[in-house]
Short mmCIF file of C-alpha atoms in Angstrom, two decimals:
data_model
loop_
_atom_site.label_atom_id
_atom_site.label_comp_id
_atom_site.label_asym_id
_atom_site.label_seq_id
_atom_site.Cartn_x
_atom_site.Cartn_y
_atom_site.Cartn_z
CA MET A 1420 131.14 134.30 88.55
CA THR A 1421 128.21 133.05 86.44
CA GLY A 1422 126.33 129.78 85.65
CA ARG A 1423 124.30 127.34 87.40
CA PHE A 1424 126.84 125.93 89.52
CA ALA A 1425 127.77 129.61 90.68
CA ASP A 1426 124.44 130.29 91.36
CA ARG A 1427 124.07 126.90 93.77
CA ARG A 1428 127.12 127.96 95.43
CA ARG A 1429 125.58 131.40 96.09
CA ALA A 1430 122.22 129.76 97.62
CA VAL A 1431 124.57 127.64 99.79
CA ALA A 1432 126.42 130.72 100.91
CA GLN A 1433 123.43 132.49 101.56
CA ALA A 1434 121.97 129.49 103.68
CA LEU A 1435 125.31 129.63 105.76
CA GLN A 1436 124.14 132.88 107.15
CA SER A 1437 121.37 131.07 109.14
CA VAL A 1438 123.95 128.92 110.56
CA GLY A 1439 126.39 131.54 111.55
CA ALA A 1440 129.14 130.45 109.46
CA GLU A 1441 131.34 132.54 106.63
CA ALA A 1442 132.76 129.29 104.98
CA MET A 1443 132.07 125.77 104.47
CA VAL A 1444 134.23 122.93 103.83
CA VAL A 1445 132.12 120.30 101.52
CA THR A 1446 133.44 116.87 101.62
CA ASP A 1447 130.34 114.71 100.32
CA LEU A 1448 131.38 114.02 96.63
CA ARG A 1449 127.90 114.28 95.49
CA ASN A 1450 127.63 117.84 96.88
CA ILE A 1451 130.94 118.78 95.29
CA GLY A 1452 129.90 117.74 91.91
CA TYR A 1453 126.53 119.48 92.27
CA LEU A 1454 128.34 122.83 93.37
CA SER A 1455 131.15 122.76 90.96
CA GLY A 1456 130.46 120.05 88.27
CA PHE A 1457 133.53 118.15 89.15
CA ARG A 1458 132.99 114.24 89.13
CA GLY A 1459 136.32 112.92 90.29
CA SER A 1460 136.31 110.41 93.25
CA ALA A 1461 138.40 112.46 95.82
CA GLY A 1462 138.57 116.00 97.11
CA ALA A 1463 137.21 118.68 99.07
CA LEU A 1464 135.60 122.10 98.19
CA LEU A 1465 135.75 125.44 100.19
CA ILE A 1466 132.99 127.83 99.72
CA ASP A 1467 133.34 131.27 100.79
CA ALA A 1468 130.61 133.70 102.33
CA ASP A 1469 130.58 135.21 98.68
CA GLY A 1470 129.97 132.05 96.95
CA GLU A 1471 133.48 131.87 95.65
CA ALA A 1472 135.01 128.57 95.91
CA VAL A 1473 138.23 126.42 95.57
CA LEU A 1474 138.54 122.63 95.10
CA ALA A 1475 141.37 120.51 96.15
CA THR A 1476 141.86 117.19 94.48
CA ASP A 1477 145.16 114.87 93.61
CA SER A 1478 147.12 114.76 90.43
CA ARG A 1479 144.84 111.94 89.14
CA TYR A 1480 142.53 114.66 88.14
CA GLU A 1481 144.52 117.47 87.29
CA LEU A 1482 143.26 117.70 83.78
CA GLN A 1483 139.54 116.57 84.54
CA VAL A 1484 139.24 119.44 87.35
CA VAL A 1485 140.39 121.94 84.58
CA GLU A 1486 137.59 120.69 82.39
CA GLN A 1487 134.59 119.89 84.77
CA ALA A 1488 135.23 122.94 87.47
CA PRO A 1489 136.64 125.71 85.56
CA ASP A 1490 134.92 128.62 87.45
CA VAL A 1491 136.38 127.51 90.64
CA GLY A 1492 140.13 127.72 92.17
CA HIS A 1493 142.34 124.58 92.25
CA VAL A 1494 144.58 123.04 94.45
CA ILE A 1495 146.73 119.81 93.48
CA THR A 1496 147.39 118.03 96.94
CA ARG A 1497 146.47 114.80 98.45
CA GLU A 1498 145.70 117.08 101.57
CA TYR A 1499 142.23 117.87 100.44
CA VAL A 1500 141.01 119.87 103.63
CA SER A 1501 144.11 121.54 104.33
CA GLY A 1502 144.58 122.23 100.81
CA VAL A 1503 141.34 124.35 100.55
CA LEU A 1504 141.48 125.69 104.11
CA GLY A 1505 144.80 127.25 103.14
CA ARG A 1506 143.05 129.32 100.45
CA ARG A 1507 140.40 130.83 102.73
CA ARG A 1508 139.87 134.51 102.30
CA GLY A 1509 138.20 135.37 105.42
CA PRO A 1510 139.45 135.76 108.63
CA GLY A 1511 141.29 133.07 110.49
CA ASP A 1512 139.05 132.96 113.31
CA ALA A 1513 135.96 133.12 111.25
CA PRO A 1514 133.53 130.17 111.88
CA VAL A 1515 133.65 127.08 109.31
CA ALA A 1516 130.84 124.84 108.51
CA VAL A 1517 130.91 121.35 107.85
CA GLU A 1518 128.75 118.68 106.60
CA ALA A 1519 128.27 116.58 109.95
CA ASP A 1520 126.62 113.67 108.02
CA ASP A 1521 129.53 113.13 106.10
CA LEU A 1522 132.46 113.86 108.54
CA THR A 1523 133.91 110.76 110.30
CA LEU A 1524 135.35 111.15 113.71
CA SER A 1525 139.01 110.75 112.17
CA ALA A 1526 138.07 113.23 109.37
CA ALA A 1527 137.07 115.65 112.01
CA ALA A 1528 140.41 115.39 113.85
CA ALA A 1529 142.04 115.97 110.56
CA LEU A 1530 140.03 119.00 109.92
CA ARG A 1531 141.33 120.47 113.45
CA SER A 1532 144.74 119.52 112.69
CA ALA A 1533 144.18 121.42 109.13
CA LEU A 1534 142.93 124.46 110.83
CA ALA A 1535 145.72 124.57 113.15
CA GLU A 1536 148.28 124.39 110.12
CA VAL A 1537 146.68 127.37 108.25
CA GLY A 1538 146.85 129.23 111.63
CA SER A 1539 142.95 128.98 112.23
CA VAL A 1540 142.89 126.80 115.34
CA ASP A 1541 140.58 129.12 117.15
CA ALA A 1542 138.15 128.98 114.30
CA PRO A 1543 134.67 127.53 115.41
CA VAL A 1544 133.65 124.47 113.68
CA ILE A 1545 129.82 124.43 113.04
CA GLU A 1546 128.22 120.98 112.29
CA THR A 1547 125.48 121.49 109.80
CA SER A 1548 123.11 118.69 108.39
CA GLY A 1549 121.11 119.32 105.23
CA VAL A 1550 122.31 122.69 104.23
CA ILE A 1551 123.25 121.57 100.88
CA GLU A 1552 120.76 119.04 100.44
CA GLY A 1553 117.92 121.83 101.21
CA VAL A 1554 119.49 123.77 98.44
CA ARG A 1555 119.43 120.59 96.17
CA ARG A 1556 115.61 120.11 96.72
CA ARG A 1557 114.58 122.57 93.78
CA LYS A 1558 115.60 120.84 90.63
CA ASP A 1559 116.50 123.22 87.69
CA GLU A 1560 115.78 122.51 83.94
CA VAL A 1561 119.06 120.68 83.57
CA GLU A 1562 118.68 118.45 86.58
CA LEU A 1563 115.17 117.88 85.80
CA GLY A 1564 115.96 116.93 82.01
CA LEU A 1565 118.46 114.27 83.45
CA ILE A 1566 116.02 112.73 85.74
CA GLU A 1567 113.40 112.45 82.99
CA LYS A 1568 116.21 110.91 80.99
CA SER A 1569 116.99 108.19 84.01
CA CYS A 1570 113.23 107.64 84.11
CA ALA A 1571 112.89 106.81 80.53
CA VAL A 1572 115.46 104.36 80.72
CA LEU A 1573 113.42 102.40 83.26
CA ASP A 1574 110.49 102.83 80.71
CA ARG A 1575 112.48 101.04 78.21
CA ALA A 1576 113.89 98.48 80.47
CA TRP A 1577 110.43 97.55 81.68
CA THR A 1578 109.14 97.22 78.23
CA HIS A 1579 111.83 95.31 77.34
CA MET A 1580 111.20 92.70 80.18
CA LEU A 1581 107.48 92.51 79.52
CA ALA A 1582 107.99 91.86 75.66
CA SER A 1583 110.77 89.45 75.99
CA GLY A 1584 109.03 87.44 78.43
CA LEU A 1585 111.50 87.62 81.16
CA ILE A 1586 109.21 87.84 84.05
CA THR A 1587 107.67 84.18 83.87
CA ALA A 1588 106.95 81.11 85.90
CA GLY A 1589 110.08 78.84 86.39
CA ARG A 1590 112.49 81.84 86.60
CA SER A 1591 114.18 82.64 89.97
CA GLU A 1592 113.87 86.16 91.62
CA ARG A 1593 117.77 86.43 90.95
CA ASP A 1594 117.58 86.01 87.13
CA VAL A 1595 114.90 88.36 86.95
CA ALA A 1596 116.75 91.08 88.71
CA ALA A 1597 120.09 90.53 86.77
CA ASP A 1598 118.18 90.78 83.24
CA LEU A 1599 116.46 93.82 84.42
CA GLU A 1600 119.74 95.45 85.59
CA HIS A 1601 121.38 94.28 82.16
CA ALA A 1602 118.02 95.85 80.28
CA MET A 1603 118.73 99.02 82.08
CA ARG A 1604 122.28 99.25 81.09
CA ARG A 1605 121.44 98.71 77.43
CA ALA A 1606 118.77 101.35 77.62
CA GLY A 1607 121.35 103.92 78.59
CA SER A 1608 121.92 103.65 82.47
CA ASP A 1609 125.13 104.31 83.89
CA GLY A 1610 124.12 101.82 86.96
CA VAL A 1611 121.68 101.00 89.27
CA ALA A 1612 120.24 103.65 91.84
CA PHE A 1613 119.73 100.88 94.33
CA GLU A 1614 119.86 97.03 94.66
CA THR A 1615 117.06 95.98 92.47
CA ILE A 1616 114.05 94.46 94.25
CA VAL A 1617 112.50 91.37 92.91
CA ALA A 1618 110.00 89.82 95.64
CA SER A 1619 107.73 87.01 94.58
CA GLY A 1620 104.81 85.33 96.32
CA PRO A 1621 105.04 85.53 99.99
CA ASN A 1622 108.41 87.41 99.73
CA GLY A 1623 106.18 90.39 98.18
CA ALA A 1624 105.43 91.05 101.86
CA LEU A 1625 108.76 92.32 102.52
CA PRO A 1626 108.91 95.80 101.04
CA HIS A 1627 112.91 95.44 100.77
CA HIS A 1628 113.26 91.77 100.08
CA VAL A 1629 116.67 90.94 98.57
CA PRO A 1630 116.25 88.84 95.35
CA GLY A 1631 116.98 85.17 95.98
CA ASP A 1632 116.47 81.85 94.43
CA ARG A 1633 112.92 81.53 94.77
CA VAL A 1634 111.30 80.61 91.51
CA LEU A 1635 108.14 82.48 90.32
CA GLU A 1636 105.23 80.50 90.42
CA ALA A 1637 101.64 80.57 89.31
CA GLY A 1638 99.56 82.54 91.56
CA ASP A 1639 102.23 84.66 92.55
CA LEU A 1640 102.21 88.62 92.82
CA VAL A 1641 105.70 89.79 92.04
CA VAL A 1642 106.67 93.31 93.33
CA ILE A 1643 109.60 94.61 91.26
CA ASP A 1644 111.33 97.83 92.38
CA PHE A 1645 114.19 99.37 90.16
CA GLY A 1646 116.17 102.55 89.80
CA ALA A 1647 118.63 103.86 87.45
CA MET A 1648 121.73 106.29 87.49
CA VAL A 1649 121.94 108.64 84.33
CA ASP A 1650 124.53 111.34 84.51
CA GLY A 1651 124.60 111.16 88.07
CA TYR A 1652 120.85 111.50 88.80
CA ALA A 1653 118.60 108.79 90.12
CA SER A 1654 115.17 107.70 89.18
CA ASP A 1655 112.81 105.15 91.10
CA CYS A 1656 109.72 102.89 89.93
CA THR A 1657 107.95 99.83 91.23
CA ARG A 1658 105.50 97.72 89.22
CA THR A 1659 103.66 94.62 90.34
CA VAL A 1660 102.52 91.82 88.01
CA ALA A 1661 100.69 88.61 88.75
CA ILE A 1662 101.90 85.28 87.33
CA GLY A 1663 98.74 83.49 86.22
CA GLN A 1664 95.58 83.88 88.57
CA ALA A 1665 96.57 85.53 91.88
CA PRO A 1666 94.23 85.10 94.83
CA ASP A 1667 91.36 87.22 95.02
CA ARG A 1668 92.51 89.33 98.23
CA LEU A 1669 95.53 90.12 96.43
CA VAL A 1670 93.68 91.22 93.50
CA ARG A 1671 91.63 93.51 95.48
CA ALA A 1672 94.65 94.91 97.32
CA TYR A 1673 96.37 95.72 94.02
CA GLU A 1674 93.01 97.88 93.06
CA VAL A 1675 93.13 99.84 96.13
CA VAL A 1676 96.99 100.41 96.07
CA LEU A 1677 96.49 101.56 92.63
CA ARG A 1678 93.49 103.83 93.37
CA ALA A 1679 95.48 105.28 96.22
CA GLN A 1680 98.84 105.78 94.36
CA LEU A 1681 96.70 107.82 91.06
CA ALA A 1682 95.07 109.42 94.14
CA GLY A 1683 98.17 110.85 95.42
CA VAL A 1684 99.88 111.78 92.04
CA GLU A 1685 96.80 113.70 91.23
CA ALA A 1686 96.80 115.69 94.74
CA VAL A 1687 100.50 117.01 94.23
CA ARG A 1688 100.86 120.55 93.82
CA PRO A 1689 103.10 123.13 95.44
CA GLY A 1690 101.97 124.43 98.80
CA LEU A 1691 100.65 120.82 99.78
CA GLY A 1692 102.02 119.72 103.11
CA CYS A 1693 103.98 116.41 102.58
CA ALA A 1694 102.14 114.79 105.45
CA ASP A 1695 98.70 115.82 103.83
CA LEU A 1696 99.78 114.16 100.75
CA ASP A 1697 100.70 110.70 102.53
CA GLY A 1698 97.14 111.00 104.12
CA VAL A 1699 95.48 111.40 100.64
CA SER A 1700 96.77 107.73 99.72
CA ARG A 1701 96.84 106.32 103.30
CA GLY A 1702 93.51 107.16 103.82
CA ILE A 1703 92.08 105.20 100.91
CA ILE A 1704 94.15 102.18 101.91
CA GLU A 1705 92.88 102.63 105.64
CA ALA A 1706 89.30 103.08 104.56
CA GLU A 1707 89.38 99.65 102.46
CA GLY A 1708 90.46 97.81 105.76
CA PHE A 1709 94.31 97.65 104.76
CA GLY A 1710 95.69 100.16 106.85
CA GLY A 1711 97.50 97.87 109.03
CA PHE A 1712 99.22 96.41 105.92
CA PHE A 1713 100.74 99.95 104.86
CA GLY A 1714 103.68 100.67 107.02
CA HIS A 1715 106.09 102.88 105.24
CA SER A 1716 105.94 106.45 104.16
CA LEU A 1717 104.21 107.53 100.58
CA GLY A 1718 107.60 108.52 99.37
CA HIS A 1719 110.83 110.43 99.13
CA GLY A 1720 112.65 113.14 97.12
CA VAL A 1721 114.78 111.89 94.17
CA GLY A 1722 117.98 113.51 92.69
CA LEU A 1723 121.42 112.94 93.01
CA ASP A 1724 120.54 110.64 95.69
CA VAL A 1725 117.55 107.92 95.25
CA HIS A 1726 116.59 109.28 98.51
CA GLU A 1727 116.77 112.72 99.56
CA ALA A 1728 114.29 115.64 100.74
CA PRO A 1729 111.56 115.93 101.03
CA ALA A 1730 110.35 113.15 102.95
CA VAL A 1731 106.77 112.53 102.20
CA SER A 1732 105.53 110.93 105.49
CA THR A 1733 103.28 111.08 108.04
CA ARG A 1734 105.85 112.64 110.36
CA SER A 1735 107.08 115.15 107.56
CA THR A 1736 106.89 118.90 108.32
CA SER A 1737 107.93 119.73 104.93
CA THR A 1738 105.74 121.54 102.16
CA LEU A 1739 105.76 120.41 98.46
CA SER A 1740 107.38 123.16 96.37
CA ASP A 1741 107.94 124.09 92.59
CA GLY A 1742 111.00 122.25 91.34
CA ASP A 1743 110.76 118.91 94.09
CA VAL A 1744 110.80 115.58 92.57
CA ILE A 1745 109.12 112.98 94.77
CA THR A 1746 107.98 109.26 94.52
CA ILE A 1747 104.56 108.12 95.21
CA GLU A 1748 104.48 104.68 96.50
CA PRO A 1749 101.76 103.34 98.27
CA GLY A 1750 101.71 99.57 99.16
CA ILE A 1751 100.05 96.63 100.98
CA TYR A 1752 101.92 93.84 102.37
CA ILE A 1753 100.11 90.68 103.65
CA PRO A 1754 102.61 88.50 105.77
CA GLY A 1755 102.53 84.96 104.35
CA LEU A 1756 100.40 85.96 101.30
CA GLY A 1757 102.10 88.71 99.34
CA GLY A 1758 102.51 92.46 98.50
CA ILE A 1759 102.05 95.27 95.95
CA ARG A 1760 103.60 98.30 95.80
CA ILE A 1761 103.07 100.75 92.76
CA GLU A 1762 105.45 103.58 92.18
CA ASP A 1763 106.42 106.44 90.00
CA THR A 1764 108.76 109.34 90.13
CA VAL A 1765 106.88 112.65 89.85
CA ALA A 1766 107.84 116.11 89.16
CA VAL A 1767 106.29 119.11 91.27
CA SER A 1768 105.50 122.08 89.13
CA VAL A 1769 102.68 124.86 89.59
CA GLY A 1770 100.62 122.84 87.41
CA GLY A 1771 100.44 119.80 89.72
CA GLY A 1772 102.16 116.70 89.51
CA ARG A 1773 103.75 115.01 86.64
CA SER A 1774 104.81 111.26 86.41
CA LEU A 1775 108.16 110.92 84.80
CA THR A 1776 107.91 107.08 84.82
CA THR A 1777 104.98 106.36 82.39
CA THR A 1778 104.70 102.72 81.82
CA SER A 1779 101.16 101.08 82.46
CA LYS A 1780 99.66 100.51 85.96
CA ALA A 1781 96.80 98.48 85.08
CA PHE A 1782 96.86 95.09 86.74
CA SER A 1783 98.60 92.90 84.63
CA THR A 1784 98.68 88.89 84.20
CA LEU A 1785 101.80 87.24 82.68
#
């Protein structure tokens, strides 16, 4: 059992010891892909205590599973969970871990039925949260390369939007969002990592505004938050631009956010507490009198999910580690006036933080 997928499964098997389980049924499709390479839309994976694994999927993927996941056992069945449980190699009454965040009540009942079918009705079921996600935090070289590729898509798409004059007065938020998503596709994205945010004028005070029919006007700041998926890995970036002459208060707020964002990226290093990193940027915003207008956390992890561990917030108990990929995205949101957010996807290494999204963050008037 060699290779990066096997290494990941062994890491999960080792983590299972801390929760008292001797096997784990994996049902989250992203985690199945992470641990086996299988990219189908249905299945279940069983990891035993030694990291050996078996994957169940249906006949639609009979050829695909052999190609994508050659180093695990295969069961072709529509009964995914019972299919993998039937191949358990440990004692029938040994504890089995499940992904509580992915398991619905109906799926939990099906799991119990499946255990009974294979003679393991007395096996304790241990509900876990974050076991695999904890292993996923540290990105290997392949993963980092894919995230860099995803971020390069954002850079190319953003450069196209500016060069083509597609962010301008008279266009609606909805039109700008559609053009940006099309530009990401043309630049190599497999799809969006989340619904693109285009928030103009007073809508910019809403951090997760949904693009609508409001037309961009002279004097607006426009907050644009966008992300791509490339080979299963996400990227995340926000830029804020002005349409003509913006109000002085927003221009000043932009300068403060930019300073806070640059300071946050500069502070990134392994061993730094995530709450302390949040405090670096938040402290600058508070010192300039805008603290009451910055309500969300400074950032989050990025990988297979656009939001994953670690959380970079005032409440976080995590510490940055080599191999983390996070966002640094401070903002100021002034109701009735507008908002600013500046965000980069940042890789954490022993050398510090490296922004993987690289387009200019200087104040820009279009």
